[in-house]
């Protein structure tokens, strides 16, 4: 497994891309720099009357291309180092898809699973109150969204707190809201939809046919299950999927996705449909033309495309040699370690990197912000049409760089694209 921190990994990839395009030290340092770091101790009342104090952060990395944009996570291990890395990656991600926003990220060091709903509301409001009073958040300044363990309800509480303080309505101050409060249609599956558009474009460039493409998906949550549904409806062959309970392989031609979703709903996990502990119902598997696999076995299937939609660091130096997929699509953030990236590159396995592959989410967040600021409400079809244009253009721009920079991988090309756009904006503003 990688011993590097996420920030070290980020800097290493940035360094590689910097060398590739001969960027000066001054520009490299400027890209590493975070513009503002907001740290606060948040106090909130518990249901038993006591007060709990937790650390909260908001990092604003780069605003040369527009207001800061990025999620807020509630996680016991959220720390400043992680939030800085994620804010920097958001600047690059927004630049790669060419939306006029910069990068930010927020984190609160807390385990939300230990909080009641009312405690969660008090915490969410306290965090956003602190940020609003310190002039951190605002519709033209820094626009948060949900991330790990935060959701549309939390965004609604935060927006309400923000509007109470500023004294007027400002729905665009936060995205990923419930649709009733100005959230965008299509947001719930935007990450998967964007990843699908990118895969389509990749297959077109590499002259492959989706209907002949076999796909295994690690992670059957928001990103993975929606992706399975979208790609399967479009004609791709999903042959296996996994969740935290384990994996299933469909022995017929391909998996029926509604069936997998039903399994997960009924049995709480894909593997749980057939197994209890180590005991599996072979007759049931036969009848359903399915086989159970371990999560590790799913990663090593001989498929055309492996979609990583679960956790970070799942492909590492210990298992990268065993990967047989021809292409990997990173819907999750950081699912491949740097060491594994190098191994995969040597094996000629293309990795479509997270900062492009999962950027559909932030793109539809941007659409939400645009709708809120103009007072318009777009149809779901319009959202998806616009998303396709953004993702297609980003892939085309990235691929052009990939073809220019012989022997580099798609991740380095994505970094080059994002970095060049940010540097260009900084130069135009006279910051460099
Ligand atoms: P989620 O919690 O809805 O789903 C995660 C899935 O991964 C679940 O099905 C879980 O059972 C499964 N899982 C956990 N451990 C596993 C393991 N060891 N092997 C196989 N499966 C395992 O989360 P999500 O929203 O789908 O996010 C998944 C990834 O995508 C994360 O890295 C997230 O940061 C990234 N992402 C999501 C969005 C989004 O809009 N949802 C946007 C950008 C990036």
PDB file of N, CA, C and O and ligand atoms in Angstrom, residues 73 93 147-148 187-188 191 218-224 242-245 264 295 309-312 314 331-333 358 361, ligand 1:
ATOM      1  N   UNK A  73     -17.099  17.735   4.068  1.00  0.00           N
ATOM      2  CA  UNK A  73     -17.241  16.378   4.604  1.00  0.00           C
ATOM      3  C   UNK A  73     -17.270  16.375   6.122  1.00  0.00           C
ATOM      4  O   UNK A  73     -16.583  17.189   6.759  1.00  0.00           O
ATOM      5  N   UNK A  93      -9.935  20.102 -11.025  1.00  0.00           N
ATOM      6  CA  UNK A  93     -11.118  19.451 -11.609  1.00  0.00           C
ATOM      7  C   UNK A  93     -11.994  20.478 -12.336  1.00  0.00           C
ATOM      8  O   UNK A  93     -12.422  20.254 -13.465  1.00  0.00           O
ATOM      9  N   UNK A 147     -20.439  16.246   0.514  1.00  0.00           N
ATOM     10  CA  UNK A 147     -19.313  15.340   0.280  1.00  0.00           C
ATOM     11  C   UNK A 147     -19.538  14.148   1.223  1.00  0.00           C
ATOM     12  O   UNK A 147     -20.689  13.875   1.597  1.00  0.00           O
ATOM     13  N   UNK A 148     -18.475  13.508   1.656  1.00  0.00           N
ATOM     14  CA  UNK A 148     -18.613  12.315   2.492  1.00  0.00           C
ATOM     15  C   UNK A 148     -19.462  12.618   3.744  1.00  0.00           C
ATOM     16  O   UNK A 148     -19.143  13.548   4.501  1.00  0.00           O
ATOM     17  N   UNK A 187     -28.991  16.096 -10.490  1.00  0.00           N
ATOM     18  CA  UNK A 187     -27.801  16.152  -9.641  1.00  0.00           C
ATOM     19  C   UNK A 187     -27.512  14.800  -8.998  1.00  0.00           C
ATOM     20  O   UNK A 187     -26.357  14.421  -8.851  1.00  0.00           O
ATOM     21  N   UNK A 188     -28.577  14.057  -8.624  1.00  0.00           N
ATOM     22  CA  UNK A 188     -28.365  12.826  -7.852  1.00  0.00           C
ATOM     23  C   UNK A 188     -27.515  11.804  -8.612  1.00  0.00           C
ATOM     24  O   UNK A 188     -26.773  11.051  -8.000  1.00  0.00           O
ATOM     25  N   UNK A 191     -22.735  12.383 -11.285  1.00  0.00           N
ATOM     26  CA  UNK A 191     -21.366  11.855 -11.305  1.00  0.00           C
ATOM     27  C   UNK A 191     -21.300  10.649 -12.247  1.00  0.00           C
ATOM     28  O   UNK A 191     -20.397  10.534 -13.088  1.00  0.00           O
ATOM     29  N   UNK A 218     -16.687  -1.822  -9.142  1.00  0.00           N
ATOM     30  CA  UNK A 218     -16.460  -1.919  -7.698  1.00  0.00           C
ATOM     31  C   UNK A 218     -17.213  -0.792  -7.011  1.00  0.00           C
ATOM     32  O   UNK A 218     -16.961   0.385  -7.286  1.00  0.00           O
ATOM     33  N   UNK A 219     -18.145  -1.133  -6.127  1.00  0.00           N
ATOM     34  CA  UNK A 219     -18.944  -0.109  -5.446  1.00  0.00           C
ATOM     35  C   UNK A 219     -20.300  -0.014  -6.091  1.00  0.00           C
ATOM     36  O   UNK A 219     -20.410   0.249  -7.299  1.00  0.00           O
ATOM     37  N   UNK A 220     -21.341  -0.274  -5.318  1.00  0.00           N
ATOM     38  CA  UNK A 220     -22.700  -0.231  -5.875  1.00  0.00           C
ATOM     39  C   UNK A 220     -23.542   0.740  -5.054  1.00  0.00           C
ATOM     40  O   UNK A 220     -24.654   0.454  -4.643  1.00  0.00           O
ATOM     41  N   UNK A 221     -22.951   1.928  -4.809  1.00  0.00           N
ATOM     42  CA  UNK A 221     -23.666   2.981  -4.074  1.00  0.00           C
ATOM     43  C   UNK A 221     -24.155   4.022  -5.060  1.00  0.00           C
ATOM     44  O   UNK A 221     -24.537   3.701  -6.194  1.00  0.00           O
ATOM     45  N   UNK A 222     -24.139   5.282  -4.640  1.00  0.00           N
ATOM     46  CA  UNK A 222     -24.661   6.350  -5.494  1.00  0.00           C
ATOM     47  C   UNK A 222     -23.977   6.363  -6.874  1.00  0.00           C
ATOM     48  O   UNK A 222     -24.645   6.258  -7.901  1.00  0.00           O
ATOM     49  N   UNK A 223     -22.673   6.462  -6.877  1.00  0.00           N
ATOM     50  CA  UNK A 223     -21.964   6.576  -8.163  1.00  0.00           C
ATOM     51  C   UNK A 223     -22.020   5.262  -8.948  1.00  0.00           C
ATOM     52  O   UNK A 223     -22.381   5.246 -10.136  1.00  0.00           O
ATOM     53  N   UNK A 224     -21.703   4.141  -8.295  1.00  0.00           N
ATOM     54  CA  UNK A 224     -21.590   2.850  -8.996  1.00  0.00           C
ATOM     55  C   UNK A 224     -22.913   2.307  -9.507  1.00  0.00           C
ATOM     56  O   UNK A 224     -22.996   1.831 -10.655  1.00  0.00           O
ATOM     57  N   UNK A 242     -19.672  -5.110  -7.159  1.00  0.00           N
ATOM     58  CA  UNK A 242     -19.391  -5.438  -5.759  1.00  0.00           C
ATOM     59  C   UNK A 242     -19.844  -4.306  -4.851  1.00  0.00           C
ATOM     60  O   UNK A 242     -20.034  -3.174  -5.290  1.00  0.00           O
ATOM     61  N   UNK A 243     -20.029  -4.663  -3.585  1.00  0.00           N
ATOM     62  CA  UNK A 243     -20.213  -3.649  -2.544  1.00  0.00           C
ATOM     63  C   UNK A 243     -19.433  -4.137  -1.339  1.00  0.00           C
ATOM     64  O   UNK A 243     -18.635  -5.089  -1.452  1.00  0.00           O
ATOM     65  N   UNK A 244     -19.665  -3.512  -0.169  1.00  0.00           N
ATOM     66  CA  UNK A 244     -18.825  -3.894   0.969  1.00  0.00           C
ATOM     67  C   UNK A 244     -19.079  -5.343   1.409  1.00  0.00           C
ATOM     68  O   UNK A 244     -18.260  -5.928   2.109  1.00  0.00           O
ATOM     69  N   UNK A 245     -20.188  -5.951   0.984  1.00  0.00           N
ATOM     70  CA  UNK A 245     -20.471  -7.350   1.380  1.00  0.00           C
ATOM     71  C   UNK A 245     -19.734  -8.352   0.500  1.00  0.00           C
ATOM     72  O   UNK A 245     -19.611  -9.524   0.853  1.00  0.00           O
ATOM     73  N   UNK A 264     -29.699  -5.775  -3.473  1.00  0.00           N
ATOM     74  CA  UNK A 264     -29.050  -4.911  -2.473  1.00  0.00           C
ATOM     75  C   UNK A 264     -30.091  -4.381  -1.489  1.00  0.00           C
ATOM     76  O   UNK A 264     -29.856  -4.328  -0.283  1.00  0.00           O
ATOM     77  N   UNK A 295     -14.051  -9.329  -3.145  1.00  0.00           N
ATOM     78  CA  UNK A 295     -13.821  -7.996  -3.710  1.00  0.00           C
ATOM     79  C   UNK A 295     -12.515  -7.960  -4.496  1.00  0.00           C
ATOM     80  O   UNK A 295     -12.408  -7.296  -5.526  1.00  0.00           O
ATOM     81  N   UNK A 309     -15.661   2.632  -8.015  1.00  0.00           N
ATOM     82  CA  UNK A 309     -16.667   3.577  -7.497  1.00  0.00           C
ATOM     83  C   UNK A 309     -16.909   3.341  -6.012  1.00  0.00           C
ATOM     84  O   UNK A 309     -18.042   3.416  -5.548  1.00  0.00           O
ATOM     85  N   UNK A 310     -15.828   3.030  -5.279  1.00  0.00           N
ATOM     86  CA  UNK A 310     -16.025   2.771  -3.842  1.00  0.00           C
ATOM     87  C   UNK A 310     -15.098   3.640  -2.998  1.00  0.00           C
ATOM     88  O   UNK A 310     -15.483   4.722  -2.546  1.00  0.00           O
ATOM     89  N   UNK A 311     -13.877   3.186  -2.813  1.00  0.00           N
ATOM     90  CA  UNK A 311     -12.992   3.811  -1.822  1.00  0.00           C
ATOM     91  C   UNK A 311     -11.693   4.283  -2.468  1.00  0.00           C
ATOM     92  O   UNK A 311     -11.373   3.895  -3.592  1.00  0.00           O
ATOM     93  N   UNK A 312     -10.904   5.043  -1.705  1.00  0.00           N
ATOM     94  CA  UNK A 312      -9.584   5.419  -2.226  1.00  0.00           C
ATOM     95  C   UNK A 312      -8.567   4.299  -1.945  1.00  0.00           C
ATOM     96  O   UNK A 312      -8.797   3.442  -1.089  1.00  0.00           O
ATOM     97  N   UNK A 314      -7.694   1.521  -3.424  1.00  0.00           N
ATOM     98  CA  UNK A 314      -8.044   0.094  -3.553  1.00  0.00           C
ATOM     99  C   UNK A 314      -7.142  -0.651  -4.545  1.00  0.00           C
ATOM    100  O   UNK A 314      -6.976  -1.861  -4.453  1.00  0.00           O
ATOM    101  N   UNK A 331     -14.367   6.530 -10.901  1.00  0.00           N
ATOM    102  CA  UNK A 331     -15.488   7.350 -10.412  1.00  0.00           C
ATOM    103  C   UNK A 331     -15.235   7.776  -8.970  1.00  0.00           C
ATOM    104  O   UNK A 331     -15.673   8.829  -8.535  1.00  0.00           O
ATOM    105  N   UNK A 332     -14.561   6.933  -8.209  1.00  0.00           N
ATOM    106  CA  UNK A 332     -14.193   7.288  -6.839  1.00  0.00           C
ATOM    107  C   UNK A 332     -13.041   8.297  -6.884  1.00  0.00           C
ATOM    108  O   UNK A 332     -12.356   8.427  -7.902  1.00  0.00           O
ATOM    109  N   UNK A 333     -12.830   8.985  -5.771  1.00  0.00           N
ATOM    110  CA  UNK A 333     -11.674   9.887  -5.680  1.00  0.00           C
ATOM    111  C   UNK A 333     -10.455   9.094  -5.211  1.00  0.00           C
ATOM    112  O   UNK A 333     -10.536   8.407  -4.189  1.00  0.00           O
ATOM    113  N   UNK A 358     -15.051  11.778 -12.595  1.00  0.00           N
ATOM    114  CA  UNK A 358     -16.160  12.035 -11.672  1.00  0.00           C
ATOM    115  C   UNK A 358     -16.543  13.519 -11.586  1.00  0.00           C
ATOM    116  O   UNK A 358     -17.259  13.932 -10.674  1.00  0.00           O
ATOM    117  N   UNK A 361     -20.354  15.521 -11.233  1.00  0.00           N
ATOM    118  CA  UNK A 361     -20.997  16.002 -10.010  1.00  0.00           C
ATOM    119  C   UNK A 361     -20.808  17.502  -9.834  1.00  0.00           C
ATOM    120  O   UNK A 361     -21.779  18.247  -9.667  1.00  0.00           O
TER     121      UNK A 361
HETATM  122  P1  LIG B   1     -21.702   5.465  -1.492  1.00  0.00           P
HETATM  123  O1  LIG B   1     -21.437   5.419  -0.050  1.00  0.00           O
HETATM  124  O2  LIG B   1     -23.072   5.757  -1.993  1.00  0.00           O
HETATM  125  O3  LIG B   1     -21.262   4.068  -2.164  1.00  0.00           O
HETATM  126  C1  LIG B   1     -20.050   3.423  -1.887  1.00  0.00           C
HETATM  127  C2  LIG B   1     -20.190   1.966  -2.287  1.00  0.00           C
HETATM  128  O4  LIG B   1     -18.948   1.318  -2.122  1.00  0.00           O
HETATM  129  C3  LIG B   1     -21.217   1.189  -1.450  1.00  0.00           C
HETATM  130  O5  LIG B   1     -21.956   0.336  -2.301  1.00  0.00           O
HETATM  131  C4  LIG B   1     -20.315   0.338  -0.530  1.00  0.00           C
HETATM  132  O6  LIG B   1     -20.940  -0.863  -0.132  1.00  0.00           O
HETATM  133  C5  LIG B   1     -19.166   0.073  -1.480  1.00  0.00           C
HETATM  134  N1  LIG B   1     -17.955  -0.387  -0.836  1.00  0.00           N
HETATM  135  C6  LIG B   1     -17.408  -0.025   0.360  1.00  0.00           C
HETATM  136  N2  LIG B   1     -16.299  -0.744   0.599  1.00  0.00           N
HETATM  137  C7  LIG B   1     -16.128  -1.553  -0.463  1.00  0.00           C
HETATM  138  C8  LIG B   1     -15.158  -2.532  -0.814  1.00  0.00           C
HETATM  139  N3  LIG B   1     -14.136  -2.798  -0.023  1.00  0.00           N
HETATM  140  N4  LIG B   1     -15.292  -3.179  -1.993  1.00  0.00           N
HETATM  141  C9  LIG B   1     -16.329  -2.935  -2.812  1.00  0.00           C
HETATM  142  N5  LIG B   1     -17.277  -2.023  -2.534  1.00  0.00           N
HETATM  143  C10 LIG B   1     -17.173  -1.341  -1.377  1.00  0.00           C
HETATM  144  O7  LIG B   1     -20.645   6.523  -2.094  1.00  0.00           O
HETATM  145  P2  LIG B   1     -20.675   7.254  -3.498  1.00  0.00           P
HETATM  146  O8  LIG B   1     -21.341   8.580  -3.341  1.00  0.00           O
HETATM  147  O9  LIG B   1     -21.130   6.310  -4.555  1.00  0.00           O
HETATM  148  O10 LIG B   1     -19.124   7.570  -3.671  1.00  0.00           O
HETATM  149  C11 LIG B   1     -18.198   6.551  -4.086  1.00  0.00           C
HETATM  150  C12 LIG B   1     -16.912   7.225  -4.501  1.00  0.00           C
HETATM  151  O11 LIG B   1     -17.190   8.158  -5.541  1.00  0.00           O
HETATM  152  C13 LIG B   1     -16.221   8.029  -3.390  1.00  0.00           C
HETATM  153  O12 LIG B   1     -14.832   7.968  -3.599  1.00  0.00           O
HETATM  154  C14 LIG B   1     -16.680   9.444  -3.645  1.00  0.00           C
HETATM  155  O13 LIG B   1     -15.758  10.411  -3.146  1.00  0.00           O
HETATM  156  C15 LIG B   1     -16.687   9.437  -5.178  1.00  0.00           C
HETATM  157  N6  LIG B   1     -17.518  10.499  -5.715  1.00  0.00           N
HETATM  158  C16 LIG B   1     -18.860  10.464  -5.553  1.00  0.00           C
HETATM  159  C17 LIG B   1     -19.614  11.526  -6.051  1.00  0.00           C
HETATM  160  C18 LIG B   1     -21.104  11.518  -5.940  1.00  0.00           C
HETATM  161  O14 LIG B   1     -21.722  12.437  -6.491  1.00  0.00           O
HETATM  162  N7  LIG B   1     -21.714  10.542  -5.299  1.00  0.00           N
HETATM  163  C19 LIG B   1     -18.976  12.612  -6.697  1.00  0.00           C
HETATM  164  C20 LIG B   1     -17.583  12.597  -6.862  1.00  0.00           C
HETATM  165  C21 LIG B   1     -16.873  11.522  -6.358  1.00  0.00           C
END
